[in-house]
């Protein structure tokens, strides 16, 4: 209950302050956000777009943890948790892709242009898309759980690489990518001021709480479904 | 498009709406599953 109230308060505050605080080229007061060259007002999407990508990482790693737990204990309730987390991770991955594409349209001029960041999230979507086709292809419950657990572990190992490493070592347009050595590309220097950082990390916490809530709801539903299924 | 390029705050609004829509669809489908379970229990 405390967590739900905290989520409500935090996310409301993030939306109000993230959208509402004025931007100024030379911030003086505590409430003024700095103007980031090349981003302008669009910089505010960091409070909403990055947490969705963050949640897909959290969800995929949660999926891996429960997949390992399943393989050790062979308890189907762990498989339920693992697949629920993967489902939520996939949804937030799609949201990160869509919101990123809208932003790219106005920052880079087109919805999709195979930037390293876009390529890596696309590969990630393919990897987890395959996870769900694997699950729907196997009829027997135990076999499905074992196969998809093994797959979830291997898939999650690739997640840090695609989200954190690959886009940073390749030259790209996405903020945080390795800069163009010639300095010719429109690479954006992204440094957050302390007040932006507070909103940003509050947003990460709020979205993580949101994930936890959606995850437990989904798991509870799936557990009752499994229970009903067993009783016929 | 020109309007959005000049009023970039609305782009952020579109992005927030997209995330909200995703969560909303997820909740909607979850609600459908719960409803199915309730019907099963009633039978």
XYZ file of C-alpha atoms in Angstrom:
275
model
C 0.000 0.000 0.000
C 2.811 2.395 0.954
C 4.543 1.613 -2.335
C 1.381 2.316 -4.336
C 0.911 5.698 -2.657
C 4.596 6.473 -3.192
C 4.188 5.550 -6.865
C 1.158 7.830 -7.198
C 2.903 10.780 -5.571
C 6.233 10.308 -7.359
C 4.862 9.830 -10.863
C 2.476 12.778 -10.465
C 5.379 14.941 -9.301
C 7.559 13.749 -12.201
C 4.845 14.618 -14.744
C 4.199 18.044 -13.182
C 7.838 19.044 -12.728
C 9.162 17.241 -15.783
C 6.710 19.004 -18.093
C 6.098 22.163 -16.128
C 9.442 23.544 -14.954
C 10.617 26.346 -17.250
C 13.817 26.045 -19.268
C 16.400 28.791 -19.275
C 19.744 29.143 -21.084
C 21.373 30.280 -17.828
C 19.462 28.629 -14.995
C 19.593 30.667 -11.791
C 16.670 29.576 -9.635
C 16.313 26.002 -8.364
C 13.288 25.373 -10.564
C 14.877 26.342 -13.873
C 16.065 23.528 -16.120
C 19.070 24.180 -18.381
C 18.599 24.346 -22.135
C 20.573 21.509 -23.696
C 21.946 22.574 -27.095
C 20.334 20.619 -29.903
C 17.539 19.241 -27.747
C 15.564 22.198 -26.412
C 12.185 21.295 -24.919
C 12.556 17.785 -26.312
C 15.140 17.133 -23.585
C 12.189 16.564 -21.250
C 11.510 13.196 -22.812
C 14.457 11.838 -20.820
C 12.070 11.728 -17.831
C 9.712 9.375 -19.663
C 11.527 7.624 -22.501
C 14.619 6.492 -20.582
C 12.591 4.924 -17.715
C 10.709 2.750 -20.239
C 14.021 1.435 -21.571
C 15.222 1.020 -17.989
C 12.112 -1.006 -17.141
C 12.680 -3.333 -20.053
C 16.170 -4.029 -18.636
C 14.759 -4.562 -15.124
C 12.023 -6.815 -16.488
C 14.336 -8.928 -18.643
C 16.736 -9.400 -15.729
C 13.800 -10.322 -13.444
C 12.781 -12.824 -16.080
C 16.292 -14.293 -16.004
C 16.373 -14.535 -12.186
C 13.079 -16.477 -12.131
C 14.221 -18.601 -15.073
C 17.285 -19.642 -13.049
C 15.014 -20.278 -10.047
C 12.785 -22.480 -12.215
C 15.676 -24.535 -13.537
C 16.922 -25.093 -9.976
C 13.615 -25.844 -8.246
C 11.426 -27.015 -11.166
C 8.487 -25.133 -9.679
C 6.045 -23.867 -12.327
C 5.218 -20.736 -10.302
C 8.726 -19.482 -11.129
C 8.023 -20.032 -14.808
C 4.853 -17.940 -14.455
C 6.923 -15.125 -12.934
C 9.635 -15.429 -15.559
C 7.222 -15.213 -18.484
C 5.196 -12.401 -16.861
C 8.378 -10.349 -16.454
C 9.415 -11.049 -20.043
C 5.976 -9.939 -21.262
C 6.186 -6.650 -19.392
C 9.759 -6.161 -20.552
C 8.661 -6.669 -24.143
C 5.878 -4.122 -23.742
C 8.199 -1.504 -22.267
C 10.751 -2.275 -24.967
C 8.096 -1.505 -27.607
C 7.196 1.702 -25.757
C 10.862 2.751 -25.643
C 11.122 2.098 -29.391
C 7.943 4.026 -30.227
C 8.715 7.012 -28.009
C 12.275 7.024 -29.336
C 10.983 7.003 -32.916
C 8.714 10.010 -32.273
C 11.655 11.863 -30.746
C 13.947 10.851 -33.624
C 11.487 12.280 -36.144
C 11.923 15.745 -34.665
C 15.588 15.490 -33.710
C 17.036 13.509 -36.596
C 14.399 14.073 -39.275
C 13.001 10.562 -39.655
C 11.240 8.024 -37.492
C 13.764 5.307 -38.182
C 17.319 5.505 -39.496
C 19.179 2.510 -38.034
C 21.194 4.413 -35.487
C 23.164 1.946 -33.270
C 20.626 2.586 -30.506
C 17.709 1.812 -32.820
C 19.409 -1.237 -34.286
C 20.200 -2.690 -30.867
C 16.662 -2.242 -29.506
C 15.306 -3.780 -32.712
C 17.518 -6.848 -32.218
C 16.353 -7.009 -28.615
C 12.716 -6.987 -29.754
C 13.494 -9.821 -32.172
C 15.204 -11.838 -29.429
C 12.244 -11.531 -27.078
C 9.749 -11.956 -29.900
C 11.376 -15.341 -30.461
C 10.941 -16.082 -26.738
C 7.160 -15.816 -27.053
C 7.006 -17.850 -30.235
C 9.082 -20.504 -28.458
C 6.616 -20.536 -25.570
C 3.584 -20.819 -27.811
C 5.205 -23.615 -29.841
C 5.624 -26.073 -26.944
C 2.536 -27.847 -25.626
C 3.790 -29.626 -22.513
C 3.982 -27.300 -19.523
C 7.216 -28.629 -18.009
C 8.967 -28.766 -21.337
C 7.830 -25.268 -22.222
C 8.998 -23.957 -18.848
C 12.415 -25.614 -19.111
C 13.063 -24.545 -22.709
C 11.887 -20.982 -22.244
C 13.811 -20.637 -18.963
C 17.015 -21.665 -20.693
C 16.226 -19.256 -23.521
C 15.353 -16.411 -21.089
C 18.756 -16.755 -19.415
C 20.658 -16.602 -22.711
C 18.459 -13.720 -23.947
C 18.971 -11.679 -20.774
C 22.746 -12.064 -21.055
C 22.581 -10.094 -24.306
C 20.473 -7.285 -22.748
C 23.285 -5.271 -21.060
C 25.278 -5.539 -24.258
C 22.503 -4.138 -26.448
C 21.257 -1.482 -24.038
C 24.415 -0.280 -22.295
C 27.515 -1.271 -24.257
C 26.880 -1.426 -27.996
C 25.259 2.031 -28.398
C 28.070 3.595 -26.360
C 31.040 2.166 -28.248
C 29.560 2.820 -31.698
C 29.375 6.237 -33.248
C 25.772 7.335 -33.260
C 23.381 10.222 -32.928
C 21.704 9.146 -29.717
C 22.716 11.180 -26.652
C 25.378 9.210 -24.803
C 26.769 7.590 -27.952
C 30.476 7.744 -28.627
C 31.261 11.111 -30.156
C 32.190 11.514 -33.794
C 36.024 11.947 -33.839
C 35.731 14.585 -36.542
C 33.187 16.479 -34.501
C 31.107 16.741 -37.654
C 28.066 14.798 -36.574
C 25.270 16.398 -34.608
C 26.332 14.612 -31.449
C 24.598 15.981 -28.398
C 26.477 16.662 -25.212
C 24.127 15.548 -22.496
C 24.871 16.628 -18.963
C 22.031 16.844 -16.503
C 21.805 19.606 -13.933
C 21.093 18.580 -10.295
C 17.379 19.428 -10.499
C 16.999 17.416 -13.723
C 18.793 14.573 -12.026
C 16.348 14.581 -9.103
C 13.359 14.410 -11.485
C 15.099 11.762 -13.584
C 15.927 9.441 -10.695
C 12.485 9.966 -9.118
C 11.071 8.918 -12.474
C 13.240 5.793 -12.526
C 12.054 4.877 -9.006
C 8.411 5.618 -9.896
C 8.522 3.531 -13.058
C 10.225 0.687 -11.190
C 7.391 0.739 -8.641
C 4.906 0.770 -11.513
C 6.621 -2.266 -12.986
C 6.504 -4.054 -9.638
C 2.773 -3.410 -9.330
C 1.942 -4.495 -12.895
C 4.186 -7.530 -12.478
C 2.533 -8.730 -9.253
C -0.948 -8.181 -10.738
C -0.009 -10.210 -13.807
C 1.578 -12.983 -11.715
C -1.440 -13.216 -9.398
C -3.769 -13.520 -12.388
C -1.600 -16.168 -14.031
C -1.367 -18.148 -10.794
C -5.138 -18.262 -10.404
C -5.402 -19.269 -14.078
C -2.924 -22.097 -13.525
C -4.788 -23.169 -10.385
C -8.124 -23.262 -12.245
C -6.519 -25.087 -15.144
C -5.204 -27.840 -12.845
C -8.599 -28.359 -11.246
C -10.068 -28.579 -14.725
C 4.556 18.791 -38.308
C 5.640 22.450 -38.438
C 3.498 23.173 -35.427
C 5.146 20.345 -33.474
C 8.647 21.374 -34.542
C 7.976 24.849 -33.169
C 6.134 23.753 -30.031
C 8.326 20.896 -28.896
C 6.602 20.524 -25.551
C 3.766 18.825 -27.444
C 6.209 16.168 -28.688
C 6.923 15.333 -25.051
C 3.165 15.175 -24.491
C 2.788 12.699 -27.388
C 5.495 10.554 -25.808
C 3.855 10.620 -22.372
C 0.531 9.727 -24.020
C 2.148 6.821 -25.883
C 3.469 5.383 -22.613
C 0.123 5.882 -20.908
C -1.640 4.190 -23.836
C 0.690 1.190 -23.560
C 0.003 0.827 -19.843
C -3.723 1.306 -20.455
C -3.859 -1.449 -23.098
C -1.929 -3.756 -20.774
C -4.382 -3.103 -17.916
C -7.323 -3.570 -20.265
C -6.097 -6.997 -21.334
C -5.302 -7.972 -17.752
C -8.818 -6.952 -16.767
C -10.163 -9.227 -19.494
C -8.212 -12.159 -18.060
C -9.509 -11.485 -14.545
C -13.064 -11.259 -15.882
C -12.638 -14.639 -17.568
C -11.486 -16.103 -14.255
C -14.471 -14.630 -12.434
C -16.800 -16.200 -14.969
C -15.067 -19.559 -14.540
C -15.555 -19.374 -10.772
C -19.249 -18.496 -11.153
C -19.941 -21.498 -13.389
